[in-house]
XYZ file of C-alpha atoms in Angstrom:
377
model
C 108.337 50.636 44.846
C 110.036 47.508 46.164
C 109.150 43.814 46.081
C 110.664 40.319 46.257
C 109.731 37.467 43.955
C 110.988 34.080 42.815
C 113.076 34.366 39.658
C 111.089 31.698 37.748
C 107.767 33.332 38.638
C 109.002 36.730 37.503
C 110.492 35.382 34.268
C 107.339 33.477 33.293
C 105.118 36.487 34.014
C 107.328 38.919 32.086
C 107.526 36.504 29.126
C 103.744 36.103 29.067
C 103.074 39.850 29.073
C 105.885 40.630 26.601
C 104.208 38.545 23.865
C 102.108 41.510 22.800
C 104.895 44.090 22.633
C 105.551 45.443 19.134
C 108.881 44.603 17.496
C 109.133 48.154 16.202
C 106.994 51.143 17.109
C 107.092 54.893 16.455
C 105.964 55.276 20.080
C 108.898 54.078 22.243
C 106.861 53.603 25.417
C 104.833 50.851 23.708
C 107.945 48.728 24.079
C 107.541 49.009 27.835
C 106.006 46.741 30.433
C 104.131 48.273 33.341
C 104.899 46.670 36.718
C 102.583 47.428 39.657
C 103.198 46.021 43.127
C 100.707 46.162 46.011
C 99.168 43.950 48.697
C 101.343 40.905 48.016
C 100.652 40.914 44.273
C 102.642 41.960 41.221
C 100.736 42.958 38.095
C 102.636 43.101 34.785
C 100.957 44.492 31.674
C 101.860 45.458 28.130
C 100.087 46.536 24.986
C 100.331 47.687 21.405
C 97.625 48.978 19.080
C 96.253 45.474 18.390
C 96.504 43.556 21.652
C 97.067 43.830 25.380
C 98.179 41.419 28.089
C 97.978 41.569 31.867
C 99.145 38.958 34.367
C 99.016 38.954 38.150
C 101.302 36.837 40.366
C 102.253 36.629 44.027
C 105.136 38.791 45.252
C 106.249 40.033 48.650
C 105.472 43.740 48.580
C 107.883 45.860 50.605
C 106.777 49.200 49.178
C 103.823 49.608 46.815
C 104.278 51.438 43.551
C 104.626 51.096 39.805
C 107.312 51.395 37.130
C 107.523 51.305 33.339
C 110.600 49.622 31.816
C 111.556 48.263 28.383
C 109.917 44.854 28.252
C 112.296 42.865 26.068
C 115.341 44.108 27.978
C 113.624 43.171 31.241
C 112.928 39.694 29.851
C 116.571 39.286 28.802
C 117.677 40.200 32.318
C 115.184 37.849 33.986
C 116.418 34.931 31.891
C 120.024 35.314 33.059
C 119.376 36.012 36.747
C 120.392 33.285 39.221
C 117.585 30.921 40.225
C 117.022 32.645 43.558
C 114.673 35.225 45.041
C 114.937 38.509 43.116
C 114.948 41.828 44.980
C 113.356 44.526 42.796
C 113.130 48.240 43.540
C 112.849 51.667 41.934
C 115.938 53.673 42.809
C 115.748 57.170 41.392
C 115.596 56.879 37.597
C 116.452 53.183 37.550
C 114.683 49.924 38.213
C 117.073 47.536 39.944
C 117.019 43.734 40.040
C 119.384 41.858 42.365
C 119.780 38.151 43.035
C 122.596 36.103 44.596
C 125.251 38.751 43.944
C 124.081 39.664 40.421
C 122.669 43.170 39.999
C 121.078 45.014 37.071
C 119.793 48.561 36.706
C 117.317 49.412 33.942
C 116.242 52.852 32.764
C 112.750 53.906 33.779
C 110.353 55.097 31.057
C 107.996 58.074 31.561
C 104.303 57.418 32.143
C 103.154 60.540 30.273
C 102.666 58.940 26.836
C 101.771 55.435 27.999
C 98.220 54.474 26.982
C 95.610 53.149 29.400
C 95.295 49.384 29.268
C 91.993 48.485 27.565
C 89.358 46.936 29.805
C 88.050 43.424 29.282
C 84.877 43.348 27.141
C 81.692 41.751 28.442
C 82.279 38.136 29.476
C 79.959 35.825 27.530
C 80.999 32.428 28.906
C 83.908 30.033 29.258
C 85.598 27.209 27.377
C 88.054 24.490 28.358
C 91.592 25.817 27.769
C 93.014 22.589 26.327
C 90.094 21.977 23.961
C 90.160 25.592 22.829
C 93.904 25.488 22.091
C 93.494 22.278 20.076
C 90.579 23.720 18.095
C 92.469 26.916 17.264
C 95.464 24.862 16.096
C 93.204 22.729 13.894
C 91.876 25.668 11.888
C 94.813 28.103 11.995
C 96.700 26.151 9.312
C 94.108 27.266 6.747
C 94.338 30.993 7.568
C 95.869 33.281 4.960
C 99.314 34.845 5.231
C 98.727 37.781 2.868
C 98.393 40.977 4.911
C 96.903 42.771 1.911
C 93.719 40.760 2.644
C 93.571 41.155 6.442
C 90.265 39.379 7.044
C 91.622 36.187 5.455
C 94.457 36.136 8.001
C 91.855 35.707 10.722
C 89.851 32.988 12.410
C 86.097 33.285 12.570
C 84.806 32.853 16.119
C 81.067 32.218 16.126
C 78.904 31.476 19.177
C 75.462 29.915 18.963
C 73.938 28.425 22.098
C 76.493 26.061 23.630
C 78.358 25.598 20.331
C 81.493 27.489 19.386
C 82.581 27.418 15.738
C 86.091 28.316 14.607
C 86.812 28.667 10.891
C 89.624 29.896 8.640
C 90.278 30.084 4.906
C 92.867 31.477 2.517
C 90.515 30.865 -0.476
C 92.272 27.614 -1.449
C 91.366 25.645 1.680
C 88.823 25.989 4.449
C 89.049 24.526 7.951
C 86.177 24.406 10.428
C 86.111 23.113 14.005
C 83.178 23.058 16.399
C 83.332 22.522 20.158
C 81.093 22.958 23.151
C 81.477 25.841 25.568
C 79.581 27.197 28.576
C 77.671 30.394 27.777
C 76.478 32.699 30.504
C 79.289 32.067 33.011
C 79.442 34.184 36.186
C 76.132 35.924 35.613
C 76.801 36.838 31.964
C 73.789 36.696 29.645
C 73.296 33.111 28.441
C 73.092 32.102 24.806
C 74.055 35.446 23.284
C 74.986 34.748 19.628
C 78.187 36.342 18.369
C 80.271 36.303 15.209
C 83.720 37.910 14.968
C 87.084 37.524 13.205
C 90.284 37.442 15.263
C 93.858 37.432 13.942
C 94.919 33.783 13.549
C 98.434 34.573 14.749
C 97.194 36.392 17.830
C 94.561 33.804 18.678
C 97.090 30.977 18.313
C 99.491 32.739 20.680
C 96.719 33.364 23.196
C 95.408 29.791 23.131
C 98.889 28.325 23.538
C 99.815 30.694 26.355
C 97.027 29.495 28.635
C 98.518 26.011 28.865
C 96.554 22.854 29.488
C 94.350 23.474 32.492
C 91.296 25.411 33.530
C 88.418 27.244 31.920
C 89.096 30.314 29.780
C 86.608 33.147 30.178
C 85.663 34.569 26.778
C 84.691 38.230 26.439
C 83.531 39.986 23.305
C 82.240 43.347 22.117
C 82.006 45.163 18.783
C 85.711 45.943 18.581
C 87.692 43.429 20.603
C 87.840 39.952 22.087
C 89.139 39.183 25.568
C 90.344 36.017 27.262
C 91.022 35.449 30.958
C 92.365 32.539 32.996
C 94.001 32.263 36.433
C 95.296 35.812 36.736
C 96.090 36.125 33.011
C 94.042 38.520 30.925
C 94.521 39.462 27.286
C 92.572 41.416 24.677
C 92.928 41.568 20.905
C 91.391 43.904 18.345
C 88.896 42.302 15.948
C 89.553 42.300 12.213
C 87.157 44.197 9.983
C 84.969 42.221 7.607
C 83.575 38.696 7.584
C 84.894 35.399 6.301
C 82.830 33.657 3.606
C 80.302 31.150 4.915
C 81.217 27.523 4.540
C 77.761 25.945 4.563
C 77.318 25.451 0.796
C 80.972 24.644 0.197
C 80.818 21.895 2.791
C 77.779 20.231 1.194
C 79.347 17.231 -0.542
C 76.314 15.696 -2.259
C 77.361 12.920 -4.618
C 80.925 12.727 -3.328
C 83.033 9.582 -3.640
C 84.329 8.379 -0.269
C 87.798 6.991 0.448
C 89.533 5.988 3.675
C 93.112 5.243 4.639
C 95.264 5.164 7.772
C 96.541 8.610 8.668
C 100.096 7.895 9.905
C 101.253 5.936 6.803
C 99.617 8.542 4.558
C 101.473 11.396 6.292
C 104.805 9.587 5.883
C 104.075 8.784 2.232
C 103.142 12.389 1.427
C 106.385 13.608 3.017
C 108.387 11.029 1.076
C 106.814 11.504 -2.358
C 106.641 15.310 -2.068
C 110.461 15.491 -2.044
C 110.376 15.690 -5.859
C 107.322 17.987 -6.037
C 109.038 21.279 -6.855
C 107.987 24.341 -8.810
C 104.416 24.148 -7.566
C 103.856 20.685 -9.036
C 100.955 18.843 -7.403
C 100.868 15.511 -5.639
C 98.436 13.044 -7.249
C 96.397 10.510 -5.295
C 94.813 7.740 -7.346
C 92.270 5.855 -5.280
C 91.180 2.396 -6.393
C 89.577 -0.544 -4.609
C 92.013 -1.586 -1.897
C 94.757 1.019 -2.474
C 95.796 4.601 -3.085
C 98.793 5.466 -5.287
C 100.664 8.678 -4.463
C 102.660 10.187 -7.334
C 104.659 13.380 -7.786
C 107.247 14.655 -10.230
C 109.192 17.643 -11.433
C 110.888 17.635 -14.839
C 112.574 14.192 -15.029
C 112.353 13.382 -11.316
C 109.454 11.212 -10.160
C 108.344 9.426 -6.998
C 105.459 7.157 -6.025
C 104.173 4.993 -3.197
C 101.140 2.753 -2.841
C 99.195 2.343 0.414
C 96.155 0.293 1.470
C 92.897 2.240 1.161
C 89.153 1.715 0.794
C 87.116 3.371 -1.974
C 83.331 3.567 -2.160
C 80.961 4.551 -4.985
C 83.627 4.437 -7.729
C 86.121 2.039 -9.339
C 88.949 4.591 -9.509
C 89.427 8.314 -8.952
C 92.477 10.593 -9.202
C 92.781 13.931 -7.437
C 95.728 16.301 -7.053
C 96.670 18.618 -4.201
C 99.302 21.154 -3.299
C 101.619 18.937 -1.153
C 102.074 21.586 1.549
C 98.316 22.180 1.818
C 97.664 18.443 2.034
C 100.290 18.070 4.776
C 98.783 20.965 6.726
C 95.365 19.320 6.516
C 96.589 15.861 7.557
C 98.729 17.314 10.348
C 95.714 18.987 11.936
C 94.133 15.597 12.712
C 95.117 13.112 15.390
C 92.700 10.296 14.541
C 93.969 6.914 13.253
C 91.953 7.063 10.004
C 91.483 9.815 7.421
C 88.293 10.021 5.385
C 88.159 11.798 2.024
C 84.966 12.952 0.328
C 85.916 13.636 -3.282
C 83.831 15.544 -5.832
C 86.283 14.800 -8.657
C 89.473 16.127 -10.297
C 89.926 19.867 -9.790
C 86.977 20.089 -7.415
C 86.353 20.161 -3.696
C 87.660 17.483 -1.361
C 86.590 17.156 2.251
C 89.019 15.704 4.787
C 87.805 14.419 8.152
C 89.253 12.160 10.827
C 87.761 8.865 11.978
C 88.311 6.439 14.820
C 87.817 2.747 13.921
C 84.232 1.701 14.595
C 82.928 5.257 14.417
C 79.908 5.816 12.191
C 80.639 8.930 10.085
C 76.959 9.333 9.266
C 75.842 9.364 12.907
C 76.887 12.971 13.505
C 78.713 15.811 11.812
C 82.493 15.661 12.367
C 83.690 18.371 14.730
C 86.761 19.066 12.599
C 86.554 19.362 8.812
C 89.133 20.554 6.308
C 88.188 21.406 2.720
C 90.846 21.452 -0.019
C 90.845 22.520 -3.657
C 93.229 21.121 -6.220
C 93.477 24.239 -8.363
C 91.202 27.254 -8.378
C 90.259 29.309 -5.295
C 87.300 28.416 -3.123
C 85.908 31.964 -3.089
């Protein structure tokens, strides 16, 4: 095996594939990346028991072949190579990399115990890469971090017609984002409904890794989800179980509505929350024309008043975990935030608005539900 490739191209491809490699594994070869060169292309792939990644880039093939080397060590080497063309070859029991006078030799791993890369499930359609990455980021903040409840660390991915719904909850908050996608791409069956739960951490990594351009092909079967774009292909194992449905929770009949500018509210929450220690909540008292933010811990207190609009009530006070509130506000990029408030200790719906937009004309694509105290489910 022998090939030549630009250092930046090699480094980016190795870094993309190495994302899925386990930090520690009882099976040493799972720390390896498989490099295959043929017909002017270099394919780099890696996997663990939860995910796989495969990327194909251009390379000048001198001699076709394949090699398995430790992925993180290969990435370290690629990052320090001179920014020149890299000459790569298998020489006996070593894989050599040489560029502009610098030369490295890496041990070759045996193929005997290396698993077969899982195939891509059935492709169901495609979605814009940038919109998908934004939607995943919107809901991922609400996913759980407790590995003892695996399903709550996931994001629900539901497909119905040309609508994709992403949702996540840790029982204390619930984020939902809908977007359009194109079912039935490239001859796949159109309009096939699907409902699965994917690791929030894995899905976030995948969505970010595809960058800002192109259409991501989405594949799904009973056990895994797959994503493909421009020579990059990755699969991830689905989580067992189902997330609770949000339909009833998101019905806010009789809620009091309040609005305020998002940017000043974010800065005020950051400022006032400085004294909110020991799990103490941050209180928001909405009145006609203003909202008063207050927090305190023992003898330390802080407050700030901002302009706000309140409908259907003279005054209402609610309290939130400051970190949860910041996560919710940070997931929006609209100028105005709209609160639908059921009352103290109850549900509160957060949505984003653009000035002049009629919130009753259509359901907001991105909604974030918060609770002040007890779990949602």
